[in-house]
Phi, psi and omega in degrees: 000343181293345179276356181260117182290139178222169167278178180232134179233162165240129178255133181231158176197180172251142176277185184296340178262014182061031174262141181290140173232153180193156178205157176278136179217136174246014181268024182281139177204154173280143180244313187208148175266333182219094005283164180285107182238142175227165177221160170207163181231152182230135178290139178300337183276352182294139185300332180259017182306308183299321180295314179293322181296331181266349185293138177268355176202161180203163177240137176249123180254118175274119185283152174275165179298340180268000187261041179297326179297318177295318178303312180293318181302312185277357172254000181274174177277001180302120181283338185252054184299319185287341175288345184248021176211164179269116182212164175211165178271129180285169176295346177263013179060046173236140176289123183243123179277134184287149168065029174276170180297313179208155174227128176246115176268130190228146166268139177295120184262321181198158176227134182229123174287132180213097181062232181269013180235159170247126177270125179252120178257129181242143172266118184286127177241352176206138180229132170238131184224139174248174179264023178280156180278138181284162177281149177240138179236128175202139177050044178065020174241149177217154181166200181287154173289129182299145179302328180299337180299329186268002181285000000 
């Protein structure tokens, strides 16, 4: 699967104690336009699996090509990820990371068990978008989309 290029996201939510949780995910995809549905998947072995599986809402942040530090931070074993980034709580009580390409705030619409992952489908209820270029991930490398792509 590493040969298939994808974007890179960080998914965030609040745990049962209203503490922010988040992780890097490249399993993001569009599902439906009406209603507006998106999905991402989480491995059962992830330390925050139970919290995300029980969450009634989550935010998906599409990273910009310059946010490699955030990508690494939220894919690391660092337990205090939010202490090392600029974030705030949205009016919808979701942790929102500043200056990402886009943020989709979602209600959990459905959950589907699939092998060693849980697929989480979210109904998008709020979108914030900037004109920044998204991050690209392929063959375990990530960064900006090359300028040659736009020729």
